[in-house]
Amino acid sequence: MIRRISIITVACNSVKGIIPTMESVLAQELGQTELEYRIIDGNSTDGTAETARSYRRRMEEKGILYDVVSEPDGGIYDAMNKGIRLASGDLIGFLNSGDWYEPGALGKVLKTFQTKRCDLMFGNIRIYRKDGKSFIKKAVLRTFQTSRDWNHPTMFVRAGLYKKYPFADQGIHDDYGFYLKIRKMQFKIVTVDQVLANFQMGGASNQRGIRQMCRRIHDRYRYCYRANGYSRWYLIECMVTEAVKCLL
């Protein structure tokens, strides 16, 4: 039985981006299932935490269990692990500042877990480029694993798995590494052919520059694929993924 869903937003100096993120959580409807929303702020200096705290009344009026933590951390995955430790829900999802859910997204998540009895699920995502154009990235399960088929902002996981296998905090693709670990351990994973969230390009996983691209290739290959027993041929997949990002 799923009594509560926990959403965690990690933010740092994102005072403008966090507003549409919070508004999208406020717009969700879950019926009798409780919603917990935790914002983990990295000691922002631009008013992000103050803006988040200003939403407390609206969140509580909606019946959302709401908390804002603002303090120094060791980076995005350290902050995510902090959110995991604090979360009290049966399911956990991450929605970073600047991204937002589609209306009805969490209702679809709840129904999927209730009917499919899965351990992890994710759906399609709409990605916005800097020029304002967008495209839909599909959620796909296939034998040849690639991150082009996986979407972290739409991924929801049973809380026990996140708490038992927190992010390794070894690179900038630890969320994908976690997914590969769960897949390797043969927990039940399902996909939903529906757009659940929206993502703005421009974060650490999309920054241009040879040095940034090489680091992402290294981290994805070493800490995601090789750490989970995938073939050395996956180095090619890592390089192709970065080339596609550069074109977009």
mmCIF file of N, CA, C and O in Angstrom, residues 9 15 17-27 37 39 48 51-55 59 66 95 99-100:
data_model
loop_
_atom_site.group_PDB
_atom_site.id
_atom_site.type_symbol
_atom_site.label_atom_id
_atom_site.label_comp_id
_atom_site.label_asym_id
_atom_site.label_seq_id
_atom_site.Cartn_x
_atom_site.Cartn_y
_atom_site.Cartn_z
ATOM 1 N N THR A 9 13.321 18.298 -4.183
ATOM 2 C CA THR A 9 13.904 19.267 -5.108
ATOM 3 C C THR A 9 15.229 19.753 -4.540
ATOM 4 O O THR A 9 15.278 20.270 -3.425
ATOM 5 N N VAL A 15 16.644 31.040 -7.716
ATOM 6 C CA VAL A 15 15.451 31.711 -7.216
ATOM 7 C C VAL A 15 14.341 31.812 -8.269
ATOM 8 O O VAL A 15 13.150 31.724 -7.940
ATOM 9 N N GLY A 17 14.126 29.747 -11.120
ATOM 10 C CA GLY A 17 13.776 28.413 -11.601
ATOM 11 C C GLY A 17 12.912 27.633 -10.649
ATOM 12 O O GLY A 17 12.108 26.789 -11.069
ATOM 13 N N ILE A 18 13.038 27.904 -9.352
ATOM 14 C CA ILE A 18 12.336 27.070 -8.384
ATOM 15 C C ILE A 18 10.830 27.365 -8.332
ATOM 16 O O ILE A 18 10.040 26.521 -7.912
ATOM 17 N N ILE A 19 10.426 28.539 -8.794
ATOM 18 C CA ILE A 19 9.003 28.902 -8.725
ATOM 19 C C ILE A 19 8.129 27.990 -9.588
ATOM 20 O O ILE A 19 7.154 27.404 -9.083
ATOM 21 N N PRO A 20 8.408 27.823 -10.895
ATOM 22 C CA PRO A 20 7.570 26.893 -11.677
ATOM 23 C C PRO A 20 7.654 25.459 -11.181
ATOM 24 O O PRO A 20 6.688 24.693 -11.302
ATOM 25 N N THR A 21 8.789 25.093 -10.597
ATOM 26 C CA THR A 21 8.930 23.749 -10.028
ATOM 27 C C THR A 21 7.943 23.563 -8.886
ATOM 28 O O THR A 21 7.191 22.573 -8.839
ATOM 29 N N MET A 22 7.919 24.497 -7.939
ATOM 30 C CA MET A 22 7.012 24.407 -6.798
ATOM 31 C C MET A 22 5.558 24.497 -7.235
ATOM 32 O O MET A 22 4.689 23.790 -6.691
ATOM 33 N N GLU A 23 5.269 25.365 -8.188
ATOM 34 C CA GLU A 23 3.888 25.496 -8.662
ATOM 35 C C GLU A 23 3.389 24.187 -9.261
ATOM 36 O O GLU A 23 2.213 23.819 -9.098
ATOM 37 N N SER A 24 4.266 23.468 -9.953
ATOM 38 C CA SER A 24 3.838 22.209 -10.569
ATOM 39 C C SER A 24 3.549 21.143 -9.523
ATOM 40 O O SER A 24 2.688 20.279 -9.726
ATOM 41 N N VAL A 25 4.273 21.180 -8.403
ATOM 42 C CA VAL A 25 3.992 20.242 -7.313
ATOM 43 C C VAL A 25 2.665 20.604 -6.653
ATOM 44 O O VAL A 25 1.847 19.726 -6.344
ATOM 45 N N LEU A 26 2.434 21.890 -6.453
ATOM 46 C CA LEU A 26 1.173 22.345 -5.870
ATOM 47 C C LEU A 26 -0.034 21.909 -6.696
ATOM 48 O O LEU A 26 -1.119 21.672 -6.160
ATOM 49 N N ALA A 27 0.136 21.791 -7.995
ATOM 50 C CA ALA A 27 -0.990 21.488 -8.887
ATOM 51 C C ALA A 27 -1.351 20.004 -8.916
ATOM 52 O O ALA A 27 -2.361 19.615 -9.512
ATOM 53 N N TYR A 37 6.797 17.079 0.330
ATOM 54 C CA TYR A 37 7.674 17.832 -0.565
ATOM 55 C C TYR A 37 8.812 18.429 0.244
ATOM 56 O O TYR A 37 8.588 19.213 1.170
ATOM 57 N N ILE A 39 12.502 20.471 -0.003
ATOM 58 C CA ILE A 39 13.454 21.245 -0.793
ATOM 59 C C ILE A 39 14.787 21.263 -0.058
ATOM 60 O O ILE A 39 14.857 21.664 1.108
ATOM 61 N N THR A 48 16.828 31.943 -2.875
ATOM 62 C CA THR A 48 16.122 30.707 -3.213
ATOM 63 C C THR A 48 15.405 30.118 -2.007
ATOM 64 O O THR A 48 14.220 29.766 -2.072
ATOM 65 N N THR A 51 12.440 32.232 -0.902
ATOM 66 C CA THR A 51 11.313 32.051 -1.822
ATOM 67 C C THR A 51 10.611 30.726 -1.555
ATOM 68 O O THR A 51 9.377 30.652 -1.540
ATOM 69 N N ALA A 52 11.396 29.673 -1.329
ATOM 70 C CA ALA A 52 10.812 28.366 -1.041
ATOM 71 C C ALA A 52 10.001 28.411 0.255
ATOM 72 O O ALA A 52 8.887 27.865 0.324
ATOM 73 N N ARG A 53 10.528 29.062 1.273
ATOM 74 C CA ARG A 53 9.815 29.138 2.559
ATOM 75 C C ARG A 53 8.531 29.945 2.444
ATOM 76 O O ARG A 53 7.572 29.712 3.190
ATOM 77 N N SER A 54 8.490 30.890 1.498
ATOM 78 C CA SER A 54 7.287 31.708 1.328
ATOM 79 C C SER A 54 6.105 30.882 0.811
ATOM 80 O O SER A 54 4.967 31.332 0.845
ATOM 81 N N TYR A 55 6.365 29.680 0.335
ATOM 82 C CA TYR A 55 5.316 28.800 -0.175
ATOM 83 C C TYR A 55 4.722 27.910 0.912
ATOM 84 O O TYR A 55 3.821 27.109 0.629
ATOM 85 N N MET A 59 1.440 25.415 0.529
ATOM 86 C CA MET A 59 1.666 23.967 0.551
ATOM 87 C C MET A 59 0.833 23.308 1.644
ATOM 88 O O MET A 59 0.170 22.284 1.415
ATOM 89 N N TYR A 66 5.487 19.715 4.097
ATOM 90 C CA TYR A 66 6.464 20.575 3.416
ATOM 91 C C TYR A 66 7.621 20.940 4.335
ATOM 92 O O TYR A 66 7.423 21.258 5.523
ATOM 93 N N LEU A 95 12.756 16.123 -8.468
ATOM 94 C CA LEU A 95 12.407 17.146 -9.456
ATOM 95 C C LEU A 95 13.293 18.352 -9.182
ATOM 96 O O LEU A 95 13.049 19.114 -8.235
ATOM 97 N N ASP A 99 12.838 22.434 -13.371
ATOM 98 C CA ASP A 99 12.011 21.451 -14.063
ATOM 99 C C ASP A 99 10.609 21.473 -13.464
ATOM 100 O O ASP A 99 10.408 21.974 -12.356
ATOM 101 N N TRP A 100 9.641 20.911 -14.161
ATOM 102 C CA TRP A 100 8.281 20.928 -13.630
ATOM 103 C C TRP A 100 7.475 19.731 -14.135
ATOM 104 O O TRP A 100 7.735 19.197 -15.214
#
